[in-house]
């Protein structure tokens, strides 16, 4: 298994979150020509209280958020819009840890209602987003954001899901 999921909030089980996270992570790595069997991602499926604690501790932002990620190492490109360094497998017999993701049910559910999408579709987008962060993609700089969002749209499209940015912008 690519993902090692810890469910702290039982509401996640209604979404079959373990399978959803596994599929989204597989699709993301596959799109980037990375063999999922060589990697591992820890995913915490929690609620707003827990993610607010994590957001406070790691980002000094005492509020809930939808998804947080902690890459195992820095892979980001130095130039805006550049491709991050691909992760390398150190020991072929052991999966390489890409990092950790935490995702909040409460915030995801609210956002899904706001954008009028099924929660499973919105959560799939956020898992793809989190995995891309683990792989060094980011959205702070403009060209980086364009690259990352383009990859998200492509990956989600292959999964049969609509462009989450077009839907939000009303285009």
mmCIF file of C-alpha atoms in Angstrom:
data_model
loop_
_atom_site.group_PDB
_atom_site.id
_atom_site.type_symbol
_atom_site.label_atom_id
_atom_site.label_comp_id
_atom_site.label_asym_id
_atom_site.label_seq_id
_atom_site.Cartn_x
_atom_site.Cartn_y
_atom_site.Cartn_z
ATOM 1 C CA UNK A 1 0.000 0.000 0.000
ATOM 2 C CA UNK A 2 1.206 3.450 -0.923
ATOM 3 C CA UNK A 3 -0.821 5.169 1.808
ATOM 4 C CA UNK A 4 -0.799 4.413 5.509
ATOM 5 C CA UNK A 5 -4.068 5.957 6.709
ATOM 6 C CA UNK A 6 -4.946 6.762 10.309
ATOM 7 C CA UNK A 7 -8.619 7.637 10.773
ATOM 8 C CA UNK A 8 -9.266 9.754 13.872
ATOM 9 C CA UNK A 9 -12.784 10.822 12.864
ATOM 10 C CA UNK A 10 -15.260 8.050 12.019
ATOM 11 C CA UNK A 11 -17.069 10.231 9.452
ATOM 12 C CA UNK A 12 -14.194 9.537 7.044
ATOM 13 C CA UNK A 13 -15.208 5.886 6.882
ATOM 14 C CA UNK A 14 -18.489 6.878 5.194
ATOM 15 C CA UNK A 15 -16.371 8.076 2.238
ATOM 16 C CA UNK A 16 -14.296 4.884 2.109
ATOM 17 C CA UNK A 17 -11.415 7.269 2.684
ATOM 18 C CA UNK A 18 -8.640 4.675 2.735
ATOM 19 C CA UNK A 19 -9.472 3.555 -0.811
ATOM 20 C CA UNK A 20 -10.031 7.146 -1.969
ATOM 21 C CA UNK A 21 -6.648 8.298 -0.607
ATOM 22 C CA UNK A 22 -4.866 5.272 -2.069
ATOM 23 C CA UNK A 23 -6.347 5.857 -5.530
ATOM 24 C CA UNK A 24 -5.647 9.611 -5.518
ATOM 25 C CA UNK A 25 -2.031 9.049 -4.424
ATOM 26 C CA UNK A 26 -1.526 6.291 -7.027
ATOM 27 C CA UNK A 27 -2.948 8.464 -9.790
ATOM 28 C CA UNK A 28 -0.718 11.377 -8.783
ATOM 29 C CA UNK A 29 2.492 9.362 -8.738
ATOM 30 C CA UNK A 30 1.530 7.517 -11.919
ATOM 31 C CA UNK A 31 0.891 10.786 -13.743
ATOM 32 C CA UNK A 32 4.451 11.817 -12.856
ATOM 33 C CA UNK A 33 5.864 8.439 -13.964
ATOM 34 C CA UNK A 34 6.756 7.409 -10.410
ATOM 35 C CA UNK A 35 6.230 3.790 -9.398
ATOM 36 C CA UNK A 36 3.913 3.910 -6.387
ATOM 37 C CA UNK A 37 5.278 0.616 -5.066
ATOM 38 C CA UNK A 38 8.521 2.370 -4.183
ATOM 39 C CA UNK A 39 6.945 4.961 -1.910
ATOM 40 C CA UNK A 40 4.884 5.439 1.240
ATOM 41 C CA UNK A 41 2.707 8.320 2.457
ATOM 42 C CA UNK A 42 1.198 8.672 5.939
ATOM 43 C CA UNK A 43 -2.283 10.225 5.932
ATOM 44 C CA UNK A 44 -4.147 11.455 9.013
ATOM 45 C CA UNK A 45 -7.919 11.775 8.493
ATOM 46 C CA UNK A 46 -9.040 14.052 11.303
ATOM 47 C CA UNK A 47 -11.431 16.864 12.239
ATOM 48 C CA UNK A 48 -11.144 20.648 12.502
ATOM 49 C CA UNK A 49 -9.993 20.593 16.142
ATOM 50 C CA UNK A 50 -7.051 18.314 15.375
ATOM 51 C CA UNK A 51 -5.998 20.071 12.176
ATOM 52 C CA UNK A 52 -6.198 23.454 13.946
ATOM 53 C CA UNK A 53 -3.770 22.096 16.561
ATOM 54 C CA UNK A 54 -1.405 20.967 13.800
ATOM 55 C CA UNK A 55 -1.789 24.247 11.905
ATOM 56 C CA UNK A 56 -0.954 26.148 15.096
ATOM 57 C CA UNK A 57 2.023 23.967 15.929
ATOM 58 C CA UNK A 58 3.608 23.862 12.479
ATOM 59 C CA UNK A 59 2.458 27.061 10.746
ATOM 60 C CA UNK A 60 1.608 29.328 13.687
ATOM 61 C CA UNK A 61 -1.928 29.696 12.301
ATOM 62 C CA UNK A 62 -4.483 28.853 15.026
ATOM 63 C CA UNK A 63 -7.294 27.996 12.631
ATOM 64 C CA UNK A 64 -8.532 24.879 10.876
ATOM 65 C CA UNK A 65 -7.607 24.275 7.246
ATOM 66 C CA UNK A 66 -8.506 21.625 4.702
ATOM 67 C CA UNK A 67 -5.180 19.839 4.193
ATOM 68 C CA UNK A 68 -1.628 20.074 5.527
ATOM 69 C CA UNK A 69 1.455 18.317 4.233
ATOM 70 C CA UNK A 70 4.941 17.634 5.544
ATOM 71 C CA UNK A 71 7.372 16.445 2.870
ATOM 72 C CA UNK A 72 10.105 14.086 4.030
ATOM 73 C CA UNK A 73 12.631 16.298 2.241
ATOM 74 C CA UNK A 74 12.777 19.518 0.265
ATOM 75 C CA UNK A 75 12.287 18.835 -3.439
ATOM 76 C CA UNK A 76 11.031 22.196 -4.698
ATOM 77 C CA UNK A 77 12.486 23.838 -7.783
ATOM 78 C CA UNK A 78 14.658 26.888 -7.247
ATOM 79 C CA UNK A 79 13.179 28.782 -10.214
ATOM 80 C CA UNK A 80 9.520 29.807 -10.350
ATOM 81 C CA UNK A 81 7.652 27.284 -12.490
ATOM 82 C CA UNK A 82 10.470 24.732 -12.514
ATOM 83 C CA UNK A 83 9.933 21.023 -12.019
ATOM 84 C CA UNK A 84 10.813 19.813 -8.506
ATOM 85 C CA UNK A 85 13.451 17.145 -7.998
ATOM 86 C CA UNK A 86 11.994 13.658 -8.318
ATOM 87 C CA UNK A 87 12.233 11.539 -5.171
ATOM 88 C CA UNK A 88 14.861 8.837 -5.225
ATOM 89 C CA UNK A 89 14.535 5.368 -3.770
ATOM 90 C CA UNK A 90 17.403 4.766 -1.340
ATOM 91 C CA UNK A 91 16.730 1.109 -0.582
ATOM 92 C CA UNK A 92 14.782 -0.824 -3.254
ATOM 93 C CA UNK A 93 13.516 -3.344 -0.700
ATOM 94 C CA UNK A 94 11.926 -0.601 1.451
ATOM 95 C CA UNK A 95 9.420 2.041 0.344
ATOM 96 C CA UNK A 96 10.776 5.589 0.434
ATOM 97 C CA UNK A 97 8.751 7.859 2.730
ATOM 98 C CA UNK A 98 7.437 10.869 0.837
ATOM 99 C CA UNK A 99 5.984 12.523 3.924
ATOM 100 C CA UNK A 100 2.766 13.062 5.848
ATOM 101 C CA UNK A 101 -0.628 14.569 5.044
ATOM 102 C CA UNK A 102 -3.413 15.608 7.436
ATOM 103 C CA UNK A 103 -6.919 16.351 6.165
ATOM 104 C CA UNK A 104 -9.944 17.696 8.047
ATOM 105 C CA UNK A 105 -13.411 16.295 7.495
ATOM 106 C CA UNK A 106 -15.216 19.405 8.775
ATOM 107 C CA UNK A 107 -13.447 21.876 6.493
ATOM 108 C CA UNK A 108 -13.647 19.553 3.483
ATOM 109 C CA UNK A 109 -17.376 19.044 4.006
ATOM 110 C CA UNK A 110 -18.003 22.813 4.289
ATOM 111 C CA UNK A 111 -15.940 23.553 1.186
ATOM 112 C CA UNK A 112 -17.665 20.823 -0.829
ATOM 113 C CA UNK A 113 -21.047 22.402 -0.049
ATOM 114 C CA UNK A 114 -19.711 25.852 -0.943
ATOM 115 C CA UNK A 115 -18.457 24.710 -4.366
ATOM 116 C CA UNK A 116 -21.480 22.425 -4.876
ATOM 117 C CA UNK A 117 -19.444 19.233 -5.320
ATOM 118 C CA UNK A 118 -19.687 15.777 -3.846
ATOM 119 C CA UNK A 119 -17.402 15.625 -0.826
ATOM 120 C CA UNK A 120 -15.573 12.610 -2.286
ATOM 121 C CA UNK A 121 -14.603 14.643 -5.376
ATOM 122 C CA UNK A 122 -13.384 17.568 -3.274
ATOM 123 C CA UNK A 123 -11.430 15.292 -0.939
ATOM 124 C CA UNK A 124 -9.857 13.504 -3.910
ATOM 125 C CA UNK A 125 -8.670 16.884 -5.184
ATOM 126 C CA UNK A 126 -7.185 17.744 -1.795
ATOM 127 C CA UNK A 127 -5.347 14.421 -1.511
ATOM 128 C CA UNK A 128 -3.874 14.965 -4.992
ATOM 129 C CA UNK A 129 -2.935 18.497 -3.875
ATOM 130 C CA UNK A 130 -1.285 17.187 -0.703
ATOM 131 C CA UNK A 131 0.677 14.502 -2.558
ATOM 132 C CA UNK A 132 1.949 17.108 -5.027
ATOM 133 C CA UNK A 133 3.178 19.164 -2.065
ATOM 134 C CA UNK A 134 5.066 16.104 -0.811
ATOM 135 C CA UNK A 135 6.701 15.898 -4.227
ATOM 136 C CA UNK A 136 7.918 19.505 -4.072
ATOM 137 C CA UNK A 137 5.154 21.317 -5.929
ATOM 138 C CA UNK A 138 3.834 24.527 -4.416
ATOM 139 C CA UNK A 139 1.593 27.495 -5.162
ATOM 140 C CA UNK A 140 3.323 30.408 -3.437
ATOM 141 C CA UNK A 141 4.966 31.811 -6.582
ATOM 142 C CA UNK A 142 2.805 32.449 -9.671
ATOM 143 C CA UNK A 143 4.452 30.059 -12.146
ATOM 144 C CA UNK A 144 4.697 27.350 -9.475
ATOM 145 C CA UNK A 145 0.965 27.734 -8.833
ATOM 146 C CA UNK A 146 0.211 27.503 -12.552
ATOM 147 C CA UNK A 147 2.290 24.315 -12.831
ATOM 148 C CA UNK A 148 0.765 22.704 -9.731
ATOM 149 C CA UNK A 149 -2.825 23.592 -10.619
ATOM 150 C CA UNK A 150 -2.300 22.332 -14.179
ATOM 151 C CA UNK A 151 -1.093 18.981 -12.851
ATOM 152 C CA UNK A 152 -4.068 18.765 -10.486
ATOM 153 C CA UNK A 153 -6.483 19.407 -13.361
ATOM 154 C CA UNK A 154 -4.779 16.750 -15.527
ATOM 155 C CA UNK A 155 -4.725 14.124 -12.768
ATOM 156 C CA UNK A 156 -8.320 14.763 -11.739
ATOM 157 C CA UNK A 157 -9.396 14.726 -15.400
ATOM 158 C CA UNK A 158 -7.880 11.253 -15.803
ATOM 159 C CA UNK A 159 -9.943 10.236 -12.766
ATOM 160 C CA UNK A 160 -13.130 11.581 -14.388
ATOM 161 C CA UNK A 161 -13.360 14.644 -12.127
ATOM 162 C CA UNK A 162 -13.925 18.214 -13.279
ATOM 163 C CA UNK A 163 -11.452 21.104 -13.127
ATOM 164 C CA UNK A 164 -11.738 22.376 -9.527
ATOM 165 C CA UNK A 165 -10.328 25.796 -10.434
ATOM 166 C CA UNK A 166 -12.676 26.465 -13.315
ATOM 167 C CA UNK A 167 -15.621 25.556 -11.126
ATOM 168 C CA UNK A 168 -14.492 27.882 -8.337
ATOM 169 C CA UNK A 169 -13.810 30.789 -10.674
ATOM 170 C CA UNK A 170 -17.151 30.321 -12.398
ATOM 171 C CA UNK A 171 -15.488 30.136 -15.829
#
